[in-house]
PDB file of C-alpha atoms in Angstrom:
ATOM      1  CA  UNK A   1      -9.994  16.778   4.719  1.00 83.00           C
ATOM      2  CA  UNK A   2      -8.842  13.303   4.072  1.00 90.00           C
ATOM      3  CA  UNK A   3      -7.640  10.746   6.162  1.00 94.00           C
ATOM      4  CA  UNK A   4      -6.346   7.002   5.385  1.00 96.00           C
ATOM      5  CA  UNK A   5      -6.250   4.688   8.382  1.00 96.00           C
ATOM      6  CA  UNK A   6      -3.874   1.575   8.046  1.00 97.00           C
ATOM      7  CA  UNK A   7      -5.095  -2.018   9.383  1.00 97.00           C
ATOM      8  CA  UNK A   8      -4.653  -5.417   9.461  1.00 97.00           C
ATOM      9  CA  UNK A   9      -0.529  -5.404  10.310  1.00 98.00           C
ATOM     10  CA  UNK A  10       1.217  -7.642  12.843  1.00 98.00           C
ATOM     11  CA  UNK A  11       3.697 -10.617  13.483  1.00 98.00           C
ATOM     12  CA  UNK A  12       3.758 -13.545  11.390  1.00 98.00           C
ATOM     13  CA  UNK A  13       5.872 -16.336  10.391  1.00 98.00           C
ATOM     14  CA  UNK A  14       7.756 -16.388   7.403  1.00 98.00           C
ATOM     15  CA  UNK A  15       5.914 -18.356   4.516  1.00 98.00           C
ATOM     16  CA  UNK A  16       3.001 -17.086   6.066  1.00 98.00           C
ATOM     17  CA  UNK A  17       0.396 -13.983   4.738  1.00 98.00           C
ATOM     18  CA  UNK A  18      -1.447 -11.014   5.728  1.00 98.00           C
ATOM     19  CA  UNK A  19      -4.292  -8.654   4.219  1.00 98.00           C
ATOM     20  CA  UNK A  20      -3.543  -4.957   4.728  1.00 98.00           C
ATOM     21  CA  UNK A  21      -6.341  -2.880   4.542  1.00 98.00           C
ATOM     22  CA  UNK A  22      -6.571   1.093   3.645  1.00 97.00           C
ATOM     23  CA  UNK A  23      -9.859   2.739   4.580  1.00 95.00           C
ATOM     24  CA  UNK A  24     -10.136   6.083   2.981  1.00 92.00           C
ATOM     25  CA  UNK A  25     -13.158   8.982   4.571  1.00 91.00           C
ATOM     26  CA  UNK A  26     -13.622  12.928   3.976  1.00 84.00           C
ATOM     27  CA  UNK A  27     -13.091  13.812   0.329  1.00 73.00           C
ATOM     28  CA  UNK A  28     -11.680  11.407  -1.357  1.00 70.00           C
ATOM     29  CA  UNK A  29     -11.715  10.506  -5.419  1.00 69.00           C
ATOM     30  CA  UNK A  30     -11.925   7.420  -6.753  1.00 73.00           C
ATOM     31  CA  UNK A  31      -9.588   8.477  -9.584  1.00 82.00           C
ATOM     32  CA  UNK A  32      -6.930   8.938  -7.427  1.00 88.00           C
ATOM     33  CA  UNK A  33      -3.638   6.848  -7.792  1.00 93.00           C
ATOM     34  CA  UNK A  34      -3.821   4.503  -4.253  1.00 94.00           C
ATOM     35  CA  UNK A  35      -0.107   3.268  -3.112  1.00 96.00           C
ATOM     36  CA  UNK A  36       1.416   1.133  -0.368  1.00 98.00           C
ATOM     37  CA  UNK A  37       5.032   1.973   0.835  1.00 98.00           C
ATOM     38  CA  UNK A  38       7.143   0.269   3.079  1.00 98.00           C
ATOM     39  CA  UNK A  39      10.305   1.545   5.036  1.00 98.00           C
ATOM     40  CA  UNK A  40      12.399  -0.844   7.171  1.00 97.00           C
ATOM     41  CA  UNK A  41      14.540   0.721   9.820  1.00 91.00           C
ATOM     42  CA  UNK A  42      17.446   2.450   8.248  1.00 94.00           C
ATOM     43  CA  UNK A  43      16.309   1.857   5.013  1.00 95.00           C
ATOM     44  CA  UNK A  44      14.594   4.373   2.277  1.00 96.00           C
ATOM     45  CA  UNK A  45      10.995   4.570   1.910  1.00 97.00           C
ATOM     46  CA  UNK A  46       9.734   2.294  -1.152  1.00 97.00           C
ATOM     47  CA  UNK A  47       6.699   1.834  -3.107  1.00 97.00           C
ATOM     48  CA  UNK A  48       5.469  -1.576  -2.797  1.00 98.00           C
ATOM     49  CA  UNK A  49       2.860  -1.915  -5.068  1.00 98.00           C
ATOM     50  CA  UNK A  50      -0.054   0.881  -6.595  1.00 97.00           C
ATOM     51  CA  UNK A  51      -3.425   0.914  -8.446  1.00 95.00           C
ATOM     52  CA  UNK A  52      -4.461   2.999 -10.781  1.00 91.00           C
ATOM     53  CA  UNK A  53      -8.268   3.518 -11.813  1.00 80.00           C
ATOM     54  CA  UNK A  54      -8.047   2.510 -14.848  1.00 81.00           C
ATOM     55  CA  UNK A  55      -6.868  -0.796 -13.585  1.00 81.00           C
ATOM     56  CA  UNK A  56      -3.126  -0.477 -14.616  1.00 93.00           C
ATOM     57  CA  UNK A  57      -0.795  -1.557 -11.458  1.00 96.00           C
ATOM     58  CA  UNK A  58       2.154  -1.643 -10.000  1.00 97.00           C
ATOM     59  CA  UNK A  59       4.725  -3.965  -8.037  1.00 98.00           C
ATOM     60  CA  UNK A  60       8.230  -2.995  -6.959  1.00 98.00           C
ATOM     61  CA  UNK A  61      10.361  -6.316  -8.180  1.00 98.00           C
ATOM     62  CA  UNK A  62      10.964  -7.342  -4.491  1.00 97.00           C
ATOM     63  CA  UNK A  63       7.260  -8.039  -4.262  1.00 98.00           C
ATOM     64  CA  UNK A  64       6.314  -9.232  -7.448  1.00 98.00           C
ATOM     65  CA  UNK A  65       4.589 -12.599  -7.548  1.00 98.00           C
ATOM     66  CA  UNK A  66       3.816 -12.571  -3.842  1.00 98.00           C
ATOM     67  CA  UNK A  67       1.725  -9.313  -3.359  1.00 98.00           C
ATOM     68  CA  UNK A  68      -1.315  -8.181  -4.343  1.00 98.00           C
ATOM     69  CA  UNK A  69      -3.146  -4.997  -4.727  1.00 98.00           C
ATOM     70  CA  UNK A  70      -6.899  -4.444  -5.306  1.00 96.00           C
ATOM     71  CA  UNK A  71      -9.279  -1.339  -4.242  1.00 91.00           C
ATOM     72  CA  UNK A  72     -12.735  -1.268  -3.897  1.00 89.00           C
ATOM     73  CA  UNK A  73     -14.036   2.346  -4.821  1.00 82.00           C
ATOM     74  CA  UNK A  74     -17.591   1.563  -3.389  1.00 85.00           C
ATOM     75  CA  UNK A  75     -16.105   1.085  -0.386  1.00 89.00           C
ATOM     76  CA  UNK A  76     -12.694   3.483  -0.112  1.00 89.00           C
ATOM     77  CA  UNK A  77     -10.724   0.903   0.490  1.00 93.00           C
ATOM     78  CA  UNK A  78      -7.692  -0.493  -0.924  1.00 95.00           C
ATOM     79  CA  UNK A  79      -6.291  -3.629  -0.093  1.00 97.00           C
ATOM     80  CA  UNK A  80      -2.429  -5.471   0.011  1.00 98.00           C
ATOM     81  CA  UNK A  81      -2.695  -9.203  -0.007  1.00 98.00           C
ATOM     82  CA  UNK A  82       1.032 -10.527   1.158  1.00 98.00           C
ATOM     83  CA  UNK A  83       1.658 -13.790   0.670  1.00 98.00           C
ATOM     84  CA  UNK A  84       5.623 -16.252   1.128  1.00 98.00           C
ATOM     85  CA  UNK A  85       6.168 -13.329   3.746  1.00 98.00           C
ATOM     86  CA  UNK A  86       9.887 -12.951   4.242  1.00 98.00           C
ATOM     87  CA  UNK A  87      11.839 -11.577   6.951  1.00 98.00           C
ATOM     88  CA  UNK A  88      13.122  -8.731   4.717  1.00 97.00           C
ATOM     89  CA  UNK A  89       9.106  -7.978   4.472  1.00 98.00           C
ATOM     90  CA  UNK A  90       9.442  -6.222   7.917  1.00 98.00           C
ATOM     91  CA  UNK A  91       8.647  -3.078   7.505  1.00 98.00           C
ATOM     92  CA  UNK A  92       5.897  -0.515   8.319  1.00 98.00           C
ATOM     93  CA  UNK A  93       3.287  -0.216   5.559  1.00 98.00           C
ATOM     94  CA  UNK A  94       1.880   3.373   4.656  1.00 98.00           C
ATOM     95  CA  UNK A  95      -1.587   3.702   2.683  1.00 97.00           C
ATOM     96  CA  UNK A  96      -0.900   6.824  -0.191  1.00 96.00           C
ATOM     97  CA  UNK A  97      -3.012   8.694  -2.000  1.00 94.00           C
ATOM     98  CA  UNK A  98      -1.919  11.176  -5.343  1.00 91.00           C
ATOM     99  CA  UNK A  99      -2.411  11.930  -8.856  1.00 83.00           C
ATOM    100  CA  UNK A 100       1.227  12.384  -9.879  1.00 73.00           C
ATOM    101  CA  UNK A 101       2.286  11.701 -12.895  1.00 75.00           C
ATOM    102  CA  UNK A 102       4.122   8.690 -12.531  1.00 88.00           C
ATOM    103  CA  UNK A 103       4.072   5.371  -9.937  1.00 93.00           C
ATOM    104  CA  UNK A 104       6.543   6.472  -7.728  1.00 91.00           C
ATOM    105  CA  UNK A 105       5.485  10.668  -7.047  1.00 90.00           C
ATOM    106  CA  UNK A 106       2.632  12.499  -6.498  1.00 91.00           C
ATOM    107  CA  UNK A 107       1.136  11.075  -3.356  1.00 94.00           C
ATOM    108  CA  UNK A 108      -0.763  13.936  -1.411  1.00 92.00           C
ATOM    109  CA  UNK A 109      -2.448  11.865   1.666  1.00 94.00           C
ATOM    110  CA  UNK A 110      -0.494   9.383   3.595  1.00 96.00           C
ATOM    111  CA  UNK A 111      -1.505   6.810   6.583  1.00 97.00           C
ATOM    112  CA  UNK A 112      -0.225   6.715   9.913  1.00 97.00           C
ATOM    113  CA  UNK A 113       1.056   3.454   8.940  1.00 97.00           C
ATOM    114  CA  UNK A 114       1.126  -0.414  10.243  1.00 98.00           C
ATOM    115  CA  UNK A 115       3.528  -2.343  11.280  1.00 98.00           C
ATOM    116  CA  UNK A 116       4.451  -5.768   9.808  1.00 98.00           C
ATOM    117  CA  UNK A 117       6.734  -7.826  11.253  1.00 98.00           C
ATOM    118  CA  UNK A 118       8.345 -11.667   9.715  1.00 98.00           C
ATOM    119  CA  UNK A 119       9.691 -13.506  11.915  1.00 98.00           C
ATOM    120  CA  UNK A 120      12.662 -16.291  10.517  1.00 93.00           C
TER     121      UNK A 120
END
């Protein structure tokens, strides 16, 4: 029905940036919530940042100042701009979809994920 595919993961230096991209097919609404997690290895999955339609957004405070999220419904895509990558960055990065009713919940679709990985 729907699927997200992840892109644009990989190794980079710390102090350094990536674009993450989320390409969304098959049924899909543009007023649908759009999230990016993270989980490092034995660590709890978090939300990283989320958009909202309406524009409102979302940054965990880990991330704040140094990510970015944008979407582009014409294209059903969302985007995570990462920039001052640290090593506690490393993680891999799963696309969400929902309509829960708040940031964190909700999420029906999920990526396969991408892998990001700062090196010291």
């Amino acid at each position: 029905q729907v699927q997200l595919v992840e892109s644009g993961g990989g190794l980079v230096q710390a102090g350094g940036s990536l674009r993450l991209s989320c390409a969304a097919s098959g049924r899909t609404f543009n007023t649908y919530t759009m999230g990016w997690f993270r989980q490092a290895p034995g660590k709890e999955r978090e939300l990283a940042a989320a958009i909202k339609w309406i524009g409102n957004t979302y940054y965990a405070d880990s991330v704040k100042g140094r990510f970015t999220i944008s979407r582009d419904n014409a294209k059903n895509t969302v985007y995570l701009q990462m920039n001052s990558l640290k090593p506690e960055d490393t993680a891999v990065y799963y696309c969400a979809m929902g309509r829960g009713p708040t940031w964190t919940g909700g999420y029906e679709y999920w990526g396969r994920g991408t892998q990001v990985t700062v090196s010291s």
